[in-house]
PDB file of C-alpha atoms in Angstrom:
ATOM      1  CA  UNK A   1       0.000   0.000   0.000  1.00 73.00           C
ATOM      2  CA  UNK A   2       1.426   3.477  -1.164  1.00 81.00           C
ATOM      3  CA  UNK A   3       0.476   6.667   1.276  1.00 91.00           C
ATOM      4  CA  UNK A   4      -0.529   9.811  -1.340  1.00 94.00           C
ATOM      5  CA  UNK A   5      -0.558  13.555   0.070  1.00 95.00           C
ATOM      6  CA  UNK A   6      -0.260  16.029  -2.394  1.00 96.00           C
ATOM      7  CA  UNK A   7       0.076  19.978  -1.368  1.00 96.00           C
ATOM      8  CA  UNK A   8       0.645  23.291  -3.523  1.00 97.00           C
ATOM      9  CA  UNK A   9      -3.031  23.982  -5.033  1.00 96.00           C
ATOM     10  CA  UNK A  10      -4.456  27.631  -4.686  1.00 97.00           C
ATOM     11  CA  UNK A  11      -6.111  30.493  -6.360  1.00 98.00           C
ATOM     12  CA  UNK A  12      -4.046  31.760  -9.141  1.00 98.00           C
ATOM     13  CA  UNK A  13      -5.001  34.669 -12.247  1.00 98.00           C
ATOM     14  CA  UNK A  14      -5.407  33.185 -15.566  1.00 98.00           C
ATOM     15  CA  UNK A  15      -1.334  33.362 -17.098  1.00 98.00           C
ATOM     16  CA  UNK A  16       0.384  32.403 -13.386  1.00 98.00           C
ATOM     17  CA  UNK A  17       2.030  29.271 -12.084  1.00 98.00           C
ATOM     18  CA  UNK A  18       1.849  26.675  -9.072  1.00 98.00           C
ATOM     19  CA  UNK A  19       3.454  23.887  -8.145  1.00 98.00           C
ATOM     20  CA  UNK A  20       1.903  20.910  -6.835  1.00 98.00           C
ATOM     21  CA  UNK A  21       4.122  17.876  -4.656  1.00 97.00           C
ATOM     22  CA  UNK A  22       2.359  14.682  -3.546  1.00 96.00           C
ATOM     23  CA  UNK A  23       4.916  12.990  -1.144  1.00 93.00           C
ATOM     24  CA  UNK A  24       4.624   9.061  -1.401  1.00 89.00           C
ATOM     25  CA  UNK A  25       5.019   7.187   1.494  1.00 86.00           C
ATOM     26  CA  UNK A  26       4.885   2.872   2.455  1.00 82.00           C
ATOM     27  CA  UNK A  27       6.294   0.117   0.766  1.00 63.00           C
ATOM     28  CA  UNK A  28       7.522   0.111  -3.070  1.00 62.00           C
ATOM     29  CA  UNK A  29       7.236   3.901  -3.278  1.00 58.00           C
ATOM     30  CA  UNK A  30      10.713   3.623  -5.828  1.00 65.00           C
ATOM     31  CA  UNK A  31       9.173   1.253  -7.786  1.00 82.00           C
ATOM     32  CA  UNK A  32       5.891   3.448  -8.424  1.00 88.00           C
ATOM     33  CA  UNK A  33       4.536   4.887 -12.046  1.00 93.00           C
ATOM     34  CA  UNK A  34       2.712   8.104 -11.010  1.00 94.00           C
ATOM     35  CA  UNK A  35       0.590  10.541 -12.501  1.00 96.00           C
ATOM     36  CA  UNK A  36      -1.910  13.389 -11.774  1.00 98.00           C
ATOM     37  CA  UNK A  37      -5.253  13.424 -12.845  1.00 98.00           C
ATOM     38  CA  UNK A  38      -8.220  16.487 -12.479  1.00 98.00           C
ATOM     39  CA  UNK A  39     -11.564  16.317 -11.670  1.00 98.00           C
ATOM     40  CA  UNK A  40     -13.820  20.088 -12.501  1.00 97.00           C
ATOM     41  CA  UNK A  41     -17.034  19.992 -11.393  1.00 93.00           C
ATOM     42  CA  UNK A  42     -19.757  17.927 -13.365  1.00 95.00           C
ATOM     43  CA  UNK A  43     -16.924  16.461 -14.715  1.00 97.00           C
ATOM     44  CA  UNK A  44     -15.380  13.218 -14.825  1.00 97.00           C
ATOM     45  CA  UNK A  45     -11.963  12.763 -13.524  1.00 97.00           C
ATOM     46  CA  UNK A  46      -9.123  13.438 -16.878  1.00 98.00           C
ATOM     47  CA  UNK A  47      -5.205  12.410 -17.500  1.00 98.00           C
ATOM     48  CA  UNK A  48      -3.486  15.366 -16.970  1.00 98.00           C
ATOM     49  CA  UNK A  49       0.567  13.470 -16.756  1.00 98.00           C
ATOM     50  CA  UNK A  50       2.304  10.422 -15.557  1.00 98.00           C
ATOM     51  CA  UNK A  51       5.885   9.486 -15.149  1.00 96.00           C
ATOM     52  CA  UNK A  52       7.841   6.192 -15.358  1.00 93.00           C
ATOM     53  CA  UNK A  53       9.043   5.319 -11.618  1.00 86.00           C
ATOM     54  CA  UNK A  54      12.825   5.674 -13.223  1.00 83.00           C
ATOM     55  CA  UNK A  55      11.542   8.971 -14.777  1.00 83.00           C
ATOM     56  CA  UNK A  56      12.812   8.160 -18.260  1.00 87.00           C
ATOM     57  CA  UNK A  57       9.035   8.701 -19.528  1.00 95.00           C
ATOM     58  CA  UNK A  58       6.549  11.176 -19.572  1.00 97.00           C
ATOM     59  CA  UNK A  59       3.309  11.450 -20.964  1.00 98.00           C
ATOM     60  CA  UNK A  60       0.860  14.662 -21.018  1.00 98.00           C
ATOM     61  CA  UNK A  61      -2.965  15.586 -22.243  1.00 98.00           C
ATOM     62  CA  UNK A  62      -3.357  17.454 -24.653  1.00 98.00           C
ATOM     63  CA  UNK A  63      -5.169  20.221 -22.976  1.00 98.00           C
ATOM     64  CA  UNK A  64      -1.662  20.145 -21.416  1.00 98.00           C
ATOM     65  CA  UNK A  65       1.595  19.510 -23.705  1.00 98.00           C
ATOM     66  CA  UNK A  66       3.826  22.921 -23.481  1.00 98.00           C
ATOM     67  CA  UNK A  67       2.490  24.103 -20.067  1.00 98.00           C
ATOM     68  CA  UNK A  68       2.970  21.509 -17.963  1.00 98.00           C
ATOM     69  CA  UNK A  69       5.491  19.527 -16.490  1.00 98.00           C
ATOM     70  CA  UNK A  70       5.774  16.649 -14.556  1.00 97.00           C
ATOM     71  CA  UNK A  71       8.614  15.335 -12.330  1.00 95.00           C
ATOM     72  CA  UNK A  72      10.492  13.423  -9.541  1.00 92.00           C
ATOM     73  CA  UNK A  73      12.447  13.923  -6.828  1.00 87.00           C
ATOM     74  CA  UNK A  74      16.183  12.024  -6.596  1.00 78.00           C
ATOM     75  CA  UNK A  75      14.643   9.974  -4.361  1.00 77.00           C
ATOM     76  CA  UNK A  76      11.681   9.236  -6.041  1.00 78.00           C
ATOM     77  CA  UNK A  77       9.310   9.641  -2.893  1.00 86.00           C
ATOM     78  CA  UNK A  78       8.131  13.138  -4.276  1.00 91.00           C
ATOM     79  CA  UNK A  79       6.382  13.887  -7.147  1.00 94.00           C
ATOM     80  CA  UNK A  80       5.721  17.883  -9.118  1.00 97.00           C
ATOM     81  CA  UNK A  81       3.401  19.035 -11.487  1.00 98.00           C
ATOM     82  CA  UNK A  82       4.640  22.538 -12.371  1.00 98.00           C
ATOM     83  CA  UNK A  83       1.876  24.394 -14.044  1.00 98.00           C
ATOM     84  CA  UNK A  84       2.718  27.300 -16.209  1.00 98.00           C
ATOM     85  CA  UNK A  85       0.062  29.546 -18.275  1.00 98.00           C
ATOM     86  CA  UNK A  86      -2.913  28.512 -16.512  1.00 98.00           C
ATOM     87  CA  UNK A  87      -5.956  28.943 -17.744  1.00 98.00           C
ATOM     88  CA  UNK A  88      -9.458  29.004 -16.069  1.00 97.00           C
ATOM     89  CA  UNK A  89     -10.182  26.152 -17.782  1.00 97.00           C
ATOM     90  CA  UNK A  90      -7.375  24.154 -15.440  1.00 98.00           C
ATOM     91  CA  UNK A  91      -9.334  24.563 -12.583  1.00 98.00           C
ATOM     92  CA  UNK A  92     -10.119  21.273 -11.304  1.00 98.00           C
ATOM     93  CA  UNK A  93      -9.453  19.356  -7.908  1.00 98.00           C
ATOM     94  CA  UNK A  94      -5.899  17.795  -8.971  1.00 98.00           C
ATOM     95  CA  UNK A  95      -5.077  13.902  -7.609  1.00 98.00           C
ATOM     96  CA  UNK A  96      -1.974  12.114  -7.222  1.00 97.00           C
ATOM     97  CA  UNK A  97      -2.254   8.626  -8.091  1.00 96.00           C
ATOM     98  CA  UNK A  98       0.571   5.901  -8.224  1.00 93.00           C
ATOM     99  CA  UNK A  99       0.515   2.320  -9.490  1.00 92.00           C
ATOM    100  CA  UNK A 100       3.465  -0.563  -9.380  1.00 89.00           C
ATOM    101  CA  UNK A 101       5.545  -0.252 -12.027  1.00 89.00           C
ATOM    102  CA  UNK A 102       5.158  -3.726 -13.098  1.00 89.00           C
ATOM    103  CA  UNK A 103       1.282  -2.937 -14.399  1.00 89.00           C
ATOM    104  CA  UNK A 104       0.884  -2.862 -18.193  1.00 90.00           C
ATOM    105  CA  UNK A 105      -2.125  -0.960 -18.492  1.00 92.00           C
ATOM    106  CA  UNK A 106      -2.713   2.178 -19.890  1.00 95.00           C
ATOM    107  CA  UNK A 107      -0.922   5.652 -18.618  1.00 96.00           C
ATOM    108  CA  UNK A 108      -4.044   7.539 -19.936  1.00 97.00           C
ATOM    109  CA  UNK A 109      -7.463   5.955 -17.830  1.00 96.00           C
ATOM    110  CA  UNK A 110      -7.611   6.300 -14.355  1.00 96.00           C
ATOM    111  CA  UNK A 111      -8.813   2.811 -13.808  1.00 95.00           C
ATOM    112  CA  UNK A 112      -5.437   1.669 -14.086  1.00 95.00           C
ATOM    113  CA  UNK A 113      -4.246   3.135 -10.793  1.00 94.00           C
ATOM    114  CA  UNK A 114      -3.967   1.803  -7.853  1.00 91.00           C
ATOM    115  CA  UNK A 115      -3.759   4.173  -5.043  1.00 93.00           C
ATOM    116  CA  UNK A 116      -5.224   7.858  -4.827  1.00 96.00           C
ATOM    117  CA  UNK A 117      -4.449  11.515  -2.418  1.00 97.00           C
ATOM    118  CA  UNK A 118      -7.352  13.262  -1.341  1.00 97.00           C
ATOM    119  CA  UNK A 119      -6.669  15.817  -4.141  1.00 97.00           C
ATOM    120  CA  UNK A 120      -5.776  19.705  -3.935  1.00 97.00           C
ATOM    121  CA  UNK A 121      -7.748  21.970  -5.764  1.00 98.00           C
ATOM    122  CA  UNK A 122      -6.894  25.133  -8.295  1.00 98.00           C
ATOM    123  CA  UNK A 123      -8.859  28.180  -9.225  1.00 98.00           C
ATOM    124  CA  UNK A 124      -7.761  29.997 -12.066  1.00 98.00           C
ATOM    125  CA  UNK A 125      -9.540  33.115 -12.130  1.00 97.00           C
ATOM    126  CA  UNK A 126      -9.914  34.787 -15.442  1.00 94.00           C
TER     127      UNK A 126
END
């Protein structure tokens, strides 16, 4: 079982940045694909990124690719989404999620994660 707690959400005008971490905690946290998904409301939860548990992969939305970027800490225990060029159309509650990094499935649907935070949410104000 992996431990999710992400941090960094907040009100932000349409153009600025944030940060989000989600520190992983409990066993096999190094050996963990993770990604972030959103959920706006009346909406269903979306991909927004993922990353290989070595880091050597990335993948992105659409709604995403050029603003976003996803990372790892050295040790692997922390994971960033830095958001650049928001748009009020980001604003979402935004979930950490982690799988083991022996699953096949894929990257993109949410029902191929394991283990979920309790989400952060962003307001983009126009």
């Amino acid at each position: 079982q992996v431990q999710l707690v992400e941090s960094g959400g907040g009100l932000v005008q349409a153009g600025g940045s944030l940060r989000l971490s989600c520190v992983v905690s409990g066993r096999s946290a190094s050996s963990t694909d993770m990604g972030w998904f959103r959920q706006a409301p009346g909406k269903e939860r979306e991909f927004v990124s993922a990353i290989t548990w070595t880091g050597g992969r990335t993948y992105y939305a659409d709604s995403v690719k050029g603003r976003f970027t996803i990372s790892r800490g050295n040790a692997k225990n922390t994971l960033y989404l830095q958001m650049n060029n928001l748009k009020p159309e980001d604003t979402a509650v935004y979930y950490c999620t982690a799988r083991p990094s022996y699953y096949t499935g894929s990257y993109y649907r949410s029902g191929e994660y394991r283990d979920w935070g309790q989400g952060t949410q962003v307001t983009v104000s126009s």
